[in-house]
Short mmCIF file of C-alpha atoms in Angstrom, two decimals:
data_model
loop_
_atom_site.label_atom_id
_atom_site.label_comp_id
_atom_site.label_asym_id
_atom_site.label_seq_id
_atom_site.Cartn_x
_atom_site.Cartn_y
_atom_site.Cartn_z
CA UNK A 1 34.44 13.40 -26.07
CA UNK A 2 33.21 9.92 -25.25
CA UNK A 3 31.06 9.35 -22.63
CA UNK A 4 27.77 7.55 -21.32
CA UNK A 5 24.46 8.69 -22.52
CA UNK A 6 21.29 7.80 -23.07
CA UNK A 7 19.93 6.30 -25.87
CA UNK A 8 16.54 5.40 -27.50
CA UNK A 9 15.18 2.87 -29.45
CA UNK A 10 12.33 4.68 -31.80
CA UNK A 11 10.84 1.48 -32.95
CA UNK A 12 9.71 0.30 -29.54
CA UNK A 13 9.17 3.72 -28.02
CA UNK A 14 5.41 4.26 -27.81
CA UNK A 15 5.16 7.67 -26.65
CA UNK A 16 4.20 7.08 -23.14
CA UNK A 17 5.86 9.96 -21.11
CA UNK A 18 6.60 7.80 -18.27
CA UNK A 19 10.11 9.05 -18.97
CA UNK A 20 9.48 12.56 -18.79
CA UNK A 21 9.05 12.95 -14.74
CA UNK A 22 12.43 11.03 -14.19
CA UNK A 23 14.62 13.17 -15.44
CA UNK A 24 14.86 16.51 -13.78
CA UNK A 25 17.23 17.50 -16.10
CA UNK A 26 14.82 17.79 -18.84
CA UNK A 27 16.67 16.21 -21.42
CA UNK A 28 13.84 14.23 -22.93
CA UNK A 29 10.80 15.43 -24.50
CA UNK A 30 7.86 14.00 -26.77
CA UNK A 31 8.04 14.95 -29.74
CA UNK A 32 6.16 13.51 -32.59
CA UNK A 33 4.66 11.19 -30.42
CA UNK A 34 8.10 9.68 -30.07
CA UNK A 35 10.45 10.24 -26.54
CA UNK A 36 13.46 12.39 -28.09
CA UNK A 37 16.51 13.30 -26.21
CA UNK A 38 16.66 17.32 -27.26
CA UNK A 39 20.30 18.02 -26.12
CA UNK A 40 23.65 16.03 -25.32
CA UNK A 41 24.20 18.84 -22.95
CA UNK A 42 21.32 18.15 -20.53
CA UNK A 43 22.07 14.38 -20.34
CA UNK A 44 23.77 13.67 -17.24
CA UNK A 45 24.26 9.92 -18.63
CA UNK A 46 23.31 8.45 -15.03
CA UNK A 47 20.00 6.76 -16.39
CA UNK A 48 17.17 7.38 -13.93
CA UNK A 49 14.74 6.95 -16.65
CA UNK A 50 15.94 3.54 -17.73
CA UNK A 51 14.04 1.40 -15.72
CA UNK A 52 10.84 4.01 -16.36
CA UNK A 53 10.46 2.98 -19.71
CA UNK A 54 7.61 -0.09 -19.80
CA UNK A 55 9.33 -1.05 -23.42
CA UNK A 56 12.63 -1.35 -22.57
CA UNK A 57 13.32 1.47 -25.51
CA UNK A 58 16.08 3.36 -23.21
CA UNK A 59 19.08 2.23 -22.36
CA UNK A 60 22.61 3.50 -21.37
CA UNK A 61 25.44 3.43 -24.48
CA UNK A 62 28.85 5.28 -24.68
CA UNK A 63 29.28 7.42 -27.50
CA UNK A 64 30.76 10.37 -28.47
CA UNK A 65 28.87 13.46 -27.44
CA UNK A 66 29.33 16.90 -26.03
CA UNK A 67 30.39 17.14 -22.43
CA UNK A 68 27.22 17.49 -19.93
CA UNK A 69 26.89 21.40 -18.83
CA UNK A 70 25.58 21.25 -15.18
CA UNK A 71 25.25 25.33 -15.32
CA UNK A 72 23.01 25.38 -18.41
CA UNK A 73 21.07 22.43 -17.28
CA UNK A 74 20.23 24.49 -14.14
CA UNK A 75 19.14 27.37 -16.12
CA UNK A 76 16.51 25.52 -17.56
CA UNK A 77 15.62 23.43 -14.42
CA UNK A 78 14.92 27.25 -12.86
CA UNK A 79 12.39 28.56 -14.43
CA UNK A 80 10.56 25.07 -13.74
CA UNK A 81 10.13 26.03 -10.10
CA UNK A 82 11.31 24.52 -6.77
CA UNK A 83 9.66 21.26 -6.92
CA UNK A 84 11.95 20.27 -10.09
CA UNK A 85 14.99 22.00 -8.66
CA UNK A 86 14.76 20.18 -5.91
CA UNK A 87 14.48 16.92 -7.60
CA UNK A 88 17.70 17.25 -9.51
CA UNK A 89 19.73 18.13 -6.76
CA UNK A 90 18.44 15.08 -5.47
CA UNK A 91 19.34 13.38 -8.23
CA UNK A 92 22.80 14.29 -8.06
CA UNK A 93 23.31 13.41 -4.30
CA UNK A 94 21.79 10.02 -5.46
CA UNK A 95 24.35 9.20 -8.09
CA UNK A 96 27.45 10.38 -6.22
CA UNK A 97 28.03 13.44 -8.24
CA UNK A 98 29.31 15.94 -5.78
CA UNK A 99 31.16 18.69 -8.42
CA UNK A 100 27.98 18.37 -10.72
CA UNK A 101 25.92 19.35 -6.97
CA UNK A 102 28.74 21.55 -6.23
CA UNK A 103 27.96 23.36 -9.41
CA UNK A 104 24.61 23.57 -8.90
CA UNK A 105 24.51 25.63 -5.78
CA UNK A 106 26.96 27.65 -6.88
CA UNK A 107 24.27 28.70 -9.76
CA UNK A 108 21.66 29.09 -7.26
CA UNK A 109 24.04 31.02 -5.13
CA UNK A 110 25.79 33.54 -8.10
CA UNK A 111 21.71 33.90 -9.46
CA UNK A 112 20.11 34.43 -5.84
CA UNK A 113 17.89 31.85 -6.32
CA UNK A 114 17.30 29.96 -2.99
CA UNK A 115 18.44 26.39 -2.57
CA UNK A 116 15.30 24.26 -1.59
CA UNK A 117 15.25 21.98 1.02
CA UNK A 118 16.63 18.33 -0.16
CA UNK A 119 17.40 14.80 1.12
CA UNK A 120 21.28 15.05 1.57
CA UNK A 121 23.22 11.60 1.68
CA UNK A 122 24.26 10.35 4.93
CA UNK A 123 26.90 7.69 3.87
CA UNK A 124 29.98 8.36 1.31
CA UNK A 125 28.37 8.02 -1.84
CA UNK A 126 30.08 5.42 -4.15
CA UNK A 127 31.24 5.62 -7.57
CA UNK A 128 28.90 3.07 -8.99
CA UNK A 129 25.34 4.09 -8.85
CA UNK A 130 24.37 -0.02 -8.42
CA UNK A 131 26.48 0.50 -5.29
CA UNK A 132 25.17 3.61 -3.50
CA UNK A 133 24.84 2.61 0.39
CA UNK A 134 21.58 2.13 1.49
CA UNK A 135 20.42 1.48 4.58
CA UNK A 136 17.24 0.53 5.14
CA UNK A 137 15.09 1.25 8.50
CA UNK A 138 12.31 -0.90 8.15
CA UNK A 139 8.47 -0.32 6.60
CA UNK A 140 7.51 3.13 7.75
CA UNK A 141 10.93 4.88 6.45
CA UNK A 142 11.47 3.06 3.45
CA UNK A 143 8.22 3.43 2.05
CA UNK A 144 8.21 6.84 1.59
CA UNK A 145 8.42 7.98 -1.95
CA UNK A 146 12.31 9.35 -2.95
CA UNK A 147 12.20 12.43 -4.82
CA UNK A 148 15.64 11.36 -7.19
CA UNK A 149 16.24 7.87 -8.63
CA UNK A 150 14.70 5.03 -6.56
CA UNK A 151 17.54 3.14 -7.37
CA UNK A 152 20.20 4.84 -6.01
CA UNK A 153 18.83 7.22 -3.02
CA UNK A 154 20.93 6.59 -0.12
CA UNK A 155 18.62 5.15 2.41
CA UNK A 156 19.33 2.93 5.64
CA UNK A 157 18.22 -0.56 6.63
CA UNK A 158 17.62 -1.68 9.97
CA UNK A 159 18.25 -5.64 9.96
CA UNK A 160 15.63 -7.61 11.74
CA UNK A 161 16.88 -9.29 15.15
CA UNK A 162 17.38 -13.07 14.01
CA UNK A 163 16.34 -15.53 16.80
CA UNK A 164 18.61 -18.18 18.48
CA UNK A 165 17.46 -20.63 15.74
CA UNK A 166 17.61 -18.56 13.04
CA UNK A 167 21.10 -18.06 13.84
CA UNK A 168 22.15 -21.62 14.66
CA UNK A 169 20.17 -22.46 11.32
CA UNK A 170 22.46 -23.20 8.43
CA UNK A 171 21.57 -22.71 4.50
CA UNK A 172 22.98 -25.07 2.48
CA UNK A 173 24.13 -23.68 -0.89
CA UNK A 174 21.58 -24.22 -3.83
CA UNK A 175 23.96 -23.95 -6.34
CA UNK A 176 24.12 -26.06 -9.28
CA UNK A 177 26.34 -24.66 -11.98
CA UNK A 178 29.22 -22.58 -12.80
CA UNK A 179 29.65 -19.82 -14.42
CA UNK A 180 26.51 -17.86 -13.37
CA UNK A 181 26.86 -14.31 -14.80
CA UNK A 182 24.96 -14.81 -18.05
CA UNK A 183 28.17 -12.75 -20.01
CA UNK A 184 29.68 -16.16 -18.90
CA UNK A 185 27.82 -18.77 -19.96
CA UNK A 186 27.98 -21.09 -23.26
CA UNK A 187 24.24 -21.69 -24.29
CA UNK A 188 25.09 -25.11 -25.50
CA UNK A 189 26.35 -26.00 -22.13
CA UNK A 190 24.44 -29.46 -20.85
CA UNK A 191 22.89 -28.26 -17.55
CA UNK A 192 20.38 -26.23 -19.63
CA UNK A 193 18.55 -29.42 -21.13
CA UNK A 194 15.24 -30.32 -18.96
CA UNK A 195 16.31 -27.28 -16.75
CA UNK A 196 14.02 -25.06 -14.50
CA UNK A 197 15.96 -21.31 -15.12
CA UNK A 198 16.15 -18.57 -12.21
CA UNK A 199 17.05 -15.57 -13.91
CA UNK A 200 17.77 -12.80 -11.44
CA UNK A 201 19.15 -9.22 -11.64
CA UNK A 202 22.51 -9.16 -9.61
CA UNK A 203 21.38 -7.20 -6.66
CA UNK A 204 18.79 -9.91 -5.58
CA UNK A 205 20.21 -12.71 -3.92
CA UNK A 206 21.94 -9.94 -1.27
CA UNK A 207 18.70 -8.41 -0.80
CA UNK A 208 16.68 -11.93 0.12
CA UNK A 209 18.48 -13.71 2.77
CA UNK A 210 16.42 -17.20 2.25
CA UNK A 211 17.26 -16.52 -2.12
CA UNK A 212 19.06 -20.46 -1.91
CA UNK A 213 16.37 -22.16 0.00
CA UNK A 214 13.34 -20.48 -1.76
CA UNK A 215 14.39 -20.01 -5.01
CA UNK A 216 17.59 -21.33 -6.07
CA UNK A 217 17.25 -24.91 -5.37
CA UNK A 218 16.53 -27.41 -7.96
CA UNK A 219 17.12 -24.22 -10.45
CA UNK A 220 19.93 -23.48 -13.31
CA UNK A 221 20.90 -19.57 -12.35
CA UNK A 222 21.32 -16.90 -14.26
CA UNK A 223 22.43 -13.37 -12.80
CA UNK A 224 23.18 -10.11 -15.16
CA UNK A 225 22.55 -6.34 -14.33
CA UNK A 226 20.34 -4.70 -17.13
CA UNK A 227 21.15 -1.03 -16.06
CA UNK A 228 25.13 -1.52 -15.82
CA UNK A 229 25.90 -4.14 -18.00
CA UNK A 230 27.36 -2.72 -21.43
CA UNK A 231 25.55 -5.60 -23.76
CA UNK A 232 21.87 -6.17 -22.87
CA UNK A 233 21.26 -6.78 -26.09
CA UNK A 234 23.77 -9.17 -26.53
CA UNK A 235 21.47 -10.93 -23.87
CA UNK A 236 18.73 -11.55 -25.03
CA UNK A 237 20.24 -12.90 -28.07
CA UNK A 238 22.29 -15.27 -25.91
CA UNK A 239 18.99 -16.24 -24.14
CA UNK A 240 17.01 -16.80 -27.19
CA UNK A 241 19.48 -19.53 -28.39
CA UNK A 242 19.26 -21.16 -24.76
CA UNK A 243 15.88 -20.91 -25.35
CA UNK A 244 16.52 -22.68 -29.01
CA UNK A 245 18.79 -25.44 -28.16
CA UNK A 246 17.44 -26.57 -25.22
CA UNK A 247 13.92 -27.55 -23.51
CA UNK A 248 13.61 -25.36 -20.71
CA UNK A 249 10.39 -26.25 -18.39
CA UNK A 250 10.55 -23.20 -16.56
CA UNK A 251 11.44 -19.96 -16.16
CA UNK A 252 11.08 -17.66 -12.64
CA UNK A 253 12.47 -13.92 -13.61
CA UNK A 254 13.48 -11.94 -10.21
CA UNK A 255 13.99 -8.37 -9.74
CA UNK A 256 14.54 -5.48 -7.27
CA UNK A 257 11.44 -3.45 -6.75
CA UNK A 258 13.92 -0.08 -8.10
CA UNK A 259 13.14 0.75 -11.99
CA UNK A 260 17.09 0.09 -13.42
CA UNK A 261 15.78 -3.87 -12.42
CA UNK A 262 13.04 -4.02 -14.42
CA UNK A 263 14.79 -4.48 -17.48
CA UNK A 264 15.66 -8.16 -16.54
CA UNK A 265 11.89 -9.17 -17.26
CA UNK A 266 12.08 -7.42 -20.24
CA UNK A 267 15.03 -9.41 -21.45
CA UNK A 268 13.59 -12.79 -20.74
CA UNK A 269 10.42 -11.34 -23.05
CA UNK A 270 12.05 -10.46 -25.66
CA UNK A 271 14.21 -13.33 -25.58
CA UNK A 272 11.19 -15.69 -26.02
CA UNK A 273 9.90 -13.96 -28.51
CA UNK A 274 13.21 -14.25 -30.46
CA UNK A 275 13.60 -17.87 -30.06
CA UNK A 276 9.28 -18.35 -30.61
CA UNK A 277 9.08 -20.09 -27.40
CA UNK A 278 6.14 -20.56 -24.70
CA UNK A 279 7.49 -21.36 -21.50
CA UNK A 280 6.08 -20.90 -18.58
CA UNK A 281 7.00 -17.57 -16.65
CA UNK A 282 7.02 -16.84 -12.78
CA UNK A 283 8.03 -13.08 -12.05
CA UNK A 284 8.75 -12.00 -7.90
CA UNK A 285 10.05 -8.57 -7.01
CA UNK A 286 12.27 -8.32 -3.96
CA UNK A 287 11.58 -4.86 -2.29
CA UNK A 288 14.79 -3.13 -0.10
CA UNK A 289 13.46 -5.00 2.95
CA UNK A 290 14.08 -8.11 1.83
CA UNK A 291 10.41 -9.17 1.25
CA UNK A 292 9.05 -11.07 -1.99
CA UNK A 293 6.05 -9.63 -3.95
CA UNK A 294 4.74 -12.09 -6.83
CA UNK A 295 4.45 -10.13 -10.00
CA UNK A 296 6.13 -6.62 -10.81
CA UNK A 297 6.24 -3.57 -8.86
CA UNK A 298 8.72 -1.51 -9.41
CA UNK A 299 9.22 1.95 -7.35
CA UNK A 300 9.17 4.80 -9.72
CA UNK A 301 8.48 9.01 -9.69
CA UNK A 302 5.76 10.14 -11.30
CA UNK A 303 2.61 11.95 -11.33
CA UNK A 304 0.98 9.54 -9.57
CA UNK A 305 3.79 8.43 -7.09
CA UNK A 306 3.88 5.22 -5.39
CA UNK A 307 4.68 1.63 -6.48
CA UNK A 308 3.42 1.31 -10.14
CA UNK A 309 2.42 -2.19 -11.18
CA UNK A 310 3.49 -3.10 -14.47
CA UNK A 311 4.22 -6.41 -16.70
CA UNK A 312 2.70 -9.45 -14.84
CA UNK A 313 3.74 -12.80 -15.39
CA UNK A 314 2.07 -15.89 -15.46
CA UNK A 315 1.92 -18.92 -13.57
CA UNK A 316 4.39 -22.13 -13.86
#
């Protein structure tokens, strides 16, 4: 059958592990100092260990491959204790997948193994993961560590109370150019020459109110997802001859602080070094609350827990 999967890229694989904790599933393993994926059958295809990868070396493809068995998944998740049962069930909640959950606790249930405690969703989850519902309740509950994918744990958001002025204040659009999506766009198209480029995963602009006033203006735009878009390599090669044709003074790179995000840094790297170009980089990370951090921080699972800094960029 055809269906998503993960897949990974060897040559930039280093061997890392950070993969390893984010998938519960335990469908990747190191082997000769390489991340492998050991069985079709344990790959859910939902991608929480994308964005985990500091090399950009996993990614999401189609392909044909044997159908994912949620009931032999589960026993080998067993045997790896509650913590890790626990964590996929999560996981599954997270992404919408109610039969594959279903499934699950019937296992537990038929095998008399206890179901563990675990995070259930509040809201209808969606099909999409990029689309989950979130809802986010300010500092104290949204920085506690998820157990499943950051990206797609359904969490809730209380909006701050805007003042009268806020409200009567008006933002003017920033926008300078059509098409944005970067799918869209011709690279020979005139508004790249002299430009200062925004390039900005697709979640970002709903996530920072103030994206057109602080950001935007004065910029060229360019908006892609690199955890559900089907070509991110097609990307960076259609960067890279942006980057060839025209003189581009700037470049600010903006991401969501979850780990499918971080790929849109990576993109803009690779890019550059595709085209051999040095152009100034500026990097922010919007967190769920809608605040800007300069640099990269993206929330991932691990060992160590917490907000991981990785790749910082320069200055412009």
């Amino acid at each position: 059958m055809k269906r998503k999967i993960i897949e990974i890229d060897e040559e930039k694989c280093t061997g890392c592990g950070l993969c390893i904790p984010d998938c519960p599933e335990g469908a990747l393993q190191i082997i000769d100092g390489k991340a492998r994926l050991v069985s079709d059958l344990f790959c859910d295809g939902l991608g929480a260990c994308v964005g985990t990868c500091p090399e950009g070396a996993i990614c999401v493809v189609e392909r044909e491959a044997g159908p994912y068995d949620e009931r032999a998944v589960m026993a080998r998740i067993v045997p790896q204790g509650e913590a890790v049962i626990k964590a996929h069930l999560e996981h599954l909640l997270g992404h919408g997948e109610e039969g594959l959950y279903r499934q699950a606790i019937e296992y537990l249930n038929e095998n008399n193994i206890p179901v563990p405690e675990h995070r259930v969703a509040e809201t209808e989850p969606a099909a999409c993961p990029g689309t989950v519902a979130q809802s986010l309740l300010g500092k104290e509950a949204a920085e506690t560590e998820p157990a499943a994918c950051p990206g797609t744990v359904a969490r809730s958001i209380l909006a701050k109370e805007a003042t009268e002025a806020e409200r009567a204040a008006r933002i003017e659009s920033a926008l300078r150019q059509w098409p944005i999506q970067l799918t869209l766009v011709n690279p020979a198209a005139g508004y790249f020459d002299d430009a200062d480029l925004l390039v900005s995963g697709d979640c970002v602009p709903f996530a920072y109110p103030e994206f057109h006033r602080d950001f935007l203006r004065g910029k060229i735009v360019l908006v892609f997802c690199p955890k559900l878009d089907a070509d991110v390599a097609g990307y960076v090669t259609k960067l890279a001859e942006i980057f060839s044709r025209h003189t581009i003074r700037s470049i600010t790179v903006m991401h969501m602080e979850v780990p499918c995000c971080g790929g849109v840094r990576y993109v803009v790297d690779e890019a550059l070094k595709r085209a051999g170009k040095e152009i100034p980089v500026s990097e922010y990370t919007v967190t769920l609350q809608g605040e800007v951090v300069e640099g990269s921080r993206v929330r991932r699972r691990g060992p160590g827990g917490g907000l991981n800094a990785a790749r910082h960029a320069g200055s412009p």
